[in-house]
PDB file of C-alpha atoms in Angstrom:
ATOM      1  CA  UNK V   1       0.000   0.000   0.000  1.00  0.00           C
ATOM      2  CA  UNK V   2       1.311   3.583  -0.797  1.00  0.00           C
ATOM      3  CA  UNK V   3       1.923   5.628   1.984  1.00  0.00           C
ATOM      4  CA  UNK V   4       0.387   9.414   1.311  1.00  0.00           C
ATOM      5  CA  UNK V   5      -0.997  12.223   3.638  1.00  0.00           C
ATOM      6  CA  UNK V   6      -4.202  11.343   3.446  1.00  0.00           C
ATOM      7  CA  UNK V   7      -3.832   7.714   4.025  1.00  0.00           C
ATOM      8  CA  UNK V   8      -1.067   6.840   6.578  1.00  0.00           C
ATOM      9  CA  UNK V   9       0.159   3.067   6.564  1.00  0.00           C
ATOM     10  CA  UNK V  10       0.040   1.209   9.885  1.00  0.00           C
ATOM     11  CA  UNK V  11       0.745  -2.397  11.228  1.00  0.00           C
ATOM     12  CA  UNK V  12      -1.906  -4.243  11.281  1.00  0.00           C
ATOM     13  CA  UNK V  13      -1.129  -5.592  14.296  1.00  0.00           C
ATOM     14  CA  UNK V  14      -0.570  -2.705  16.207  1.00  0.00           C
ATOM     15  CA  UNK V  15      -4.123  -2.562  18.676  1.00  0.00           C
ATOM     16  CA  UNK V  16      -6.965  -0.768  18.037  1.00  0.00           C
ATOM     17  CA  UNK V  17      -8.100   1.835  20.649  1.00  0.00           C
ATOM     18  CA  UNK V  18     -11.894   2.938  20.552  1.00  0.00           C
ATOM     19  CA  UNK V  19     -12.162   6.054  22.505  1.00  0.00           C
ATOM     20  CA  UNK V  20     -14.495   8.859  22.954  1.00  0.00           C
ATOM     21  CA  UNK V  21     -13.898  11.659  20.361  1.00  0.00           C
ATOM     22  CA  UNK V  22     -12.459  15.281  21.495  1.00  0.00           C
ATOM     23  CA  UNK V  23     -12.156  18.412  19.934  1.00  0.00           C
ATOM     24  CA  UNK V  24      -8.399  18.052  19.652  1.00  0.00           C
ATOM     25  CA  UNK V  25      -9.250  15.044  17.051  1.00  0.00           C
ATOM     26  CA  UNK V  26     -10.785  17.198  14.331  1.00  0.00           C
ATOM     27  CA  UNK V  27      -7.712  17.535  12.146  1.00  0.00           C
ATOM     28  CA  UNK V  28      -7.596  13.814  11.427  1.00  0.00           C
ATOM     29  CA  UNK V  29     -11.681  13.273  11.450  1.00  0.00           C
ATOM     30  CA  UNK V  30     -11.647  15.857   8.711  1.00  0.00           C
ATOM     31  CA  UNK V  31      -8.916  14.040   6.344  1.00  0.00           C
ATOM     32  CA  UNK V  32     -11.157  11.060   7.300  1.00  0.00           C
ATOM     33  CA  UNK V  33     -14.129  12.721   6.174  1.00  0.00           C
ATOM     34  CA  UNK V  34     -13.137  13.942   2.666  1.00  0.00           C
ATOM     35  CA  UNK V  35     -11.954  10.654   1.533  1.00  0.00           C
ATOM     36  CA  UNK V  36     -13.826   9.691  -1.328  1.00  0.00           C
ATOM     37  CA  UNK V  37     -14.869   6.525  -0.157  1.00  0.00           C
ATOM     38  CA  UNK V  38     -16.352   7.858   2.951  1.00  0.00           C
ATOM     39  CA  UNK V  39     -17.814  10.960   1.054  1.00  0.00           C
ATOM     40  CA  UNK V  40     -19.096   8.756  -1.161  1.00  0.00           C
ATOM     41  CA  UNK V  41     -21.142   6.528   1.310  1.00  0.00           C
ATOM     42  CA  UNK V  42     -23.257   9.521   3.096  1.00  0.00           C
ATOM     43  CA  UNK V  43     -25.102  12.925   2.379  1.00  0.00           C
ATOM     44  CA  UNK V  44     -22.413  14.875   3.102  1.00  0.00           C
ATOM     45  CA  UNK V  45     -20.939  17.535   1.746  1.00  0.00           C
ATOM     46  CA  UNK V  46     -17.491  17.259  -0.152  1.00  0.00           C
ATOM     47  CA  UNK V  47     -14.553  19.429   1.459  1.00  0.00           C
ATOM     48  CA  UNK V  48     -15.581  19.474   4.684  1.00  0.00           C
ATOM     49  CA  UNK V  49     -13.388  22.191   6.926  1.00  0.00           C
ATOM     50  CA  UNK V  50     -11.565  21.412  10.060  1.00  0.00           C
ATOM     51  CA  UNK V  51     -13.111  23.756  11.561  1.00  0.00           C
ATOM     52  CA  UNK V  52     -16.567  22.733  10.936  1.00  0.00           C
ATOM     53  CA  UNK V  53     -15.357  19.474  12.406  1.00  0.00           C
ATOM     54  CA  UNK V  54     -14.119  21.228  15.590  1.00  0.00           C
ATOM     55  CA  UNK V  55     -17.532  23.147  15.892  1.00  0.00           C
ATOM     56  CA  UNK V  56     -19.000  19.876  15.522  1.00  0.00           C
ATOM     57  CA  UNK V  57     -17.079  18.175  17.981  1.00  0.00           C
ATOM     58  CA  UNK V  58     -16.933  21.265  20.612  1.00  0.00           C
ATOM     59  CA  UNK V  59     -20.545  20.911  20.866  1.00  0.00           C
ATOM     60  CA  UNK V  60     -22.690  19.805  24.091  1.00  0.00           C
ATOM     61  CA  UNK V  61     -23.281  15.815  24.069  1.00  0.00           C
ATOM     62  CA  UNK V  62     -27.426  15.263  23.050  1.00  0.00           C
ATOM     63  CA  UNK V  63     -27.345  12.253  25.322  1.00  0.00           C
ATOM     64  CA  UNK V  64     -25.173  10.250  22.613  1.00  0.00           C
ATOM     65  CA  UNK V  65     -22.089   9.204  22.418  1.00  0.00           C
ATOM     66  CA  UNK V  66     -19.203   9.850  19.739  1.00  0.00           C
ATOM     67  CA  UNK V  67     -16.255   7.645  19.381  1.00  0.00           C
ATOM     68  CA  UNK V  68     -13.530   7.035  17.435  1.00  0.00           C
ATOM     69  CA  UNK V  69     -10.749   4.549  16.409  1.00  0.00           C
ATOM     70  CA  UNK V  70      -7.713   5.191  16.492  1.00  0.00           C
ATOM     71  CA  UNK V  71      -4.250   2.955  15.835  1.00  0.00           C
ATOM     72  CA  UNK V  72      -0.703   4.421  16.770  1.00  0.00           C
ATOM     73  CA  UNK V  73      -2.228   8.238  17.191  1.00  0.00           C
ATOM     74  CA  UNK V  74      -4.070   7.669  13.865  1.00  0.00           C
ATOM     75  CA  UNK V  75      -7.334   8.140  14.257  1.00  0.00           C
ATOM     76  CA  UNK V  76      -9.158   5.487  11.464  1.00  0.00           C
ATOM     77  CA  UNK V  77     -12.907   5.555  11.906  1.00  0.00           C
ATOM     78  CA  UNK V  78     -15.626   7.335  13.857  1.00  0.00           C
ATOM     79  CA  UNK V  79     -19.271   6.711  15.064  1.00  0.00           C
ATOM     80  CA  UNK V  80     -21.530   8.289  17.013  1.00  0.00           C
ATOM     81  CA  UNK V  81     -25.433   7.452  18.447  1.00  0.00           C
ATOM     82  CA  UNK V  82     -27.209  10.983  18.490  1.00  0.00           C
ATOM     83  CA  UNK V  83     -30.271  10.961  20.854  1.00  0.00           C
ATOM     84  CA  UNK V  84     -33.356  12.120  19.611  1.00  0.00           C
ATOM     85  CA  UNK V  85     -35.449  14.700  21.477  1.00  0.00           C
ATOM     86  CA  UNK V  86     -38.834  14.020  23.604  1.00  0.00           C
ATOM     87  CA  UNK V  87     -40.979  10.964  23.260  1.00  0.00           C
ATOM     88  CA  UNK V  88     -38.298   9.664  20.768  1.00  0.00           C
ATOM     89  CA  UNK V  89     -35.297  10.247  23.263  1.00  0.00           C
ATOM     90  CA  UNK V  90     -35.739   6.322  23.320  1.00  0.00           C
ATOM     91  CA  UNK V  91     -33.889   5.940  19.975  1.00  0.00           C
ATOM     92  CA  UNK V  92     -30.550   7.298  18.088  1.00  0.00           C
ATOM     93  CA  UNK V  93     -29.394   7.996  15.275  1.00  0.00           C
ATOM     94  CA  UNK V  94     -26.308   6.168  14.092  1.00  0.00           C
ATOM     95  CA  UNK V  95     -23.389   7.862  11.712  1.00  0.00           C
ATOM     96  CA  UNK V  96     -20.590   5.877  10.966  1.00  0.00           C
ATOM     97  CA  UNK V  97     -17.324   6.557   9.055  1.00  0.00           C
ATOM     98  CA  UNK V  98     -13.921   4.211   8.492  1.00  0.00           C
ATOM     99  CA  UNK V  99     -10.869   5.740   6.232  1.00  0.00           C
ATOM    100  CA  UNK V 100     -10.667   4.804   3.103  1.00  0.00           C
ATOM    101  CA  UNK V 101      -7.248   2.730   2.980  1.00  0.00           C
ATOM    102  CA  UNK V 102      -8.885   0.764   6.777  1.00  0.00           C
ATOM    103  CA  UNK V 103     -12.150   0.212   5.776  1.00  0.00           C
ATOM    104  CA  UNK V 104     -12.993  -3.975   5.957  1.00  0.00           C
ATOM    105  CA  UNK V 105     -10.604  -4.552   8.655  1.00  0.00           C
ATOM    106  CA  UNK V 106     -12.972  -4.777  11.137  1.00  0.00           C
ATOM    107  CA  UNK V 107     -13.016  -1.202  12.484  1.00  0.00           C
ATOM    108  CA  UNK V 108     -16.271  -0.366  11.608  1.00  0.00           C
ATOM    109  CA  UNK V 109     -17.748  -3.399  13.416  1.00  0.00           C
ATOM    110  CA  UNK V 110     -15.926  -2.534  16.835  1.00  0.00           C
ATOM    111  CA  UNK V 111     -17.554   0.463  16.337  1.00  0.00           C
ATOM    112  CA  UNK V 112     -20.241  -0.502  16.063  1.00  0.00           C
ATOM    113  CA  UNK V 113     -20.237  -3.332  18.681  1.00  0.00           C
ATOM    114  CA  UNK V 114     -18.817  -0.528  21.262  1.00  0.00           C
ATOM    115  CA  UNK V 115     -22.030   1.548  20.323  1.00  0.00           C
ATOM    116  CA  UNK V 116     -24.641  -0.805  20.405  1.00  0.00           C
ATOM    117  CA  UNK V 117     -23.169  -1.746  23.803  1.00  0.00           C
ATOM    118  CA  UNK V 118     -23.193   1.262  25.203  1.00  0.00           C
ATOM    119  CA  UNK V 119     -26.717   1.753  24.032  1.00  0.00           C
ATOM    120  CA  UNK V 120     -27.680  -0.968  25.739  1.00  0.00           C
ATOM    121  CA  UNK V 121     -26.033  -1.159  29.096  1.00  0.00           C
ATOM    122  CA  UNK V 122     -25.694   2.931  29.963  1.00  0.00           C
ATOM    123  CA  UNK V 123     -27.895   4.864  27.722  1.00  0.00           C
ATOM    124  CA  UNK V 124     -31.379   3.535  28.004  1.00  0.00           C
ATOM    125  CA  UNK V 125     -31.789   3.766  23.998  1.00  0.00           C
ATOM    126  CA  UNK V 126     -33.672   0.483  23.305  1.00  0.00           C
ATOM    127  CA  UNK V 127     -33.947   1.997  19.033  1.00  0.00           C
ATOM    128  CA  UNK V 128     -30.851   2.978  16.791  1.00  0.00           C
ATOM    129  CA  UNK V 129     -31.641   3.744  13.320  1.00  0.00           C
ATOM    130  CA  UNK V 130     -29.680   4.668  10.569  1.00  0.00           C
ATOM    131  CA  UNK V 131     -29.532   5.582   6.892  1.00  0.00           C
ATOM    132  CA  UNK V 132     -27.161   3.473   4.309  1.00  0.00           C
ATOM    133  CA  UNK V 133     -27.169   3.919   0.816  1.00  0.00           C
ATOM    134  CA  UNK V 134     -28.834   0.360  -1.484  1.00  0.00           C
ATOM    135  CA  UNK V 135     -25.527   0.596  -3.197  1.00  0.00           C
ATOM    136  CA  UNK V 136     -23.371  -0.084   0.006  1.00  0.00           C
ATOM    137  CA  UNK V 137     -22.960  -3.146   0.310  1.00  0.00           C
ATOM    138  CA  UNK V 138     -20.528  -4.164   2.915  1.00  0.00           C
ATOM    139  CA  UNK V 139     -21.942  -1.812   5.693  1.00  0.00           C
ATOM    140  CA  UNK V 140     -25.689  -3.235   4.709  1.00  0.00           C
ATOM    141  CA  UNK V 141     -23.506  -6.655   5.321  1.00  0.00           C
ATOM    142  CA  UNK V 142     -21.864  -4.956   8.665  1.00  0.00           C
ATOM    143  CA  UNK V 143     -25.390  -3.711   9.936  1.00  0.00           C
ATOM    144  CA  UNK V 144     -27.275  -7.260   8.817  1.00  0.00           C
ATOM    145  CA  UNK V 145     -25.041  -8.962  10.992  1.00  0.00           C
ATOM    146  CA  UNK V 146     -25.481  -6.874  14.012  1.00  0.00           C
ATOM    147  CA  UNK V 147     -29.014  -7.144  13.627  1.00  0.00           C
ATOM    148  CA  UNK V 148     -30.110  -4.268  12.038  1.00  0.00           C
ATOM    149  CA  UNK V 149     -33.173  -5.070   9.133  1.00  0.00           C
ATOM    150  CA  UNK V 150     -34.685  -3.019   6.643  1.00  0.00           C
ATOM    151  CA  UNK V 151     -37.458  -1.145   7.483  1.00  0.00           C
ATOM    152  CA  UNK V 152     -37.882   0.887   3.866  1.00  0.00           C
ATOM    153  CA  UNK V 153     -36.284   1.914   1.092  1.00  0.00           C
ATOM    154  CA  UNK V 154     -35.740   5.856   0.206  1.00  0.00           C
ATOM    155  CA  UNK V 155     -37.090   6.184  -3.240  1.00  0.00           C
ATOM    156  CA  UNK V 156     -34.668   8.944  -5.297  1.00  0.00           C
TER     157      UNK V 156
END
């Protein structure tokens, strides 16, 4: 694999720390963000700032949680549960996000495992819903096996 700035080459076997984000990380979650891979899998946005990543992050918790993974100081995927408001403050939205040159290495699915626990044994959420694109196939595949099922289809 080709080492460049926007995709730093790490051991594989170096361990995988899932920690809460902080402001400090938005730097790296923004060179995250605006790979095209990632991009390419949500609504956002192409060329997302720093700064609107440090905004983001700076803001109060909505009784969620945001994490990230990092590897050697590298930070290589974030996901976050993001509480809805009054008689829905029993479910969450879920956003996910792995780099580019990390993504199937099973970083997205400690993620995910850390969220879903968390959801489950401190949060009180008992829902977590999400958005994927029909295209995506390995998170559907990621989401499938945690349990997660369709409940509809977005039509255009």
């Amino acid at each position: 694999m080709k080492q460049t700035e926007n995709s730093p080459v790490l051991p594989l076997n170096s361990e995988l720390l899932i920690r809460a984000s902080r402001p400090g990380d938005y730097e790296q979650m923004a060179v995250m963000l605006n790979q095209p891979g990632v991009r390419r899998g949500t609504l956002r946005l192409p060329y997302t700032r720093p700064e609107e990543v440090r905004s983001w992050l700076e803001k109060p918790s909505d009784g969620g949680l945001q994490l990230v993974a990092e590897r050697d100081g590298v930070i290589l995927g974030a996901a976050g549960l993001h509480r809805q408001a009054g008689r829905r403050h029993h479910a969450a939205m879920l956003g996910m996000s792995v780099h580019d040159a990390y993504q199937r290495q099973g970083i997205g699915k400690s993620l995910l495992l850390e969220l879903i626990d968390a959801a489950d044994n401190w949060l009180n959420i008992t829902r977590i819903e999400l958005t994927v694109f029909t295209d995506n196939a390995g998170a559907i595949t990621l989401y499938e096996a945690a349990g997660f099922v369709t409940e509809g289809v977005h039509k255009a």
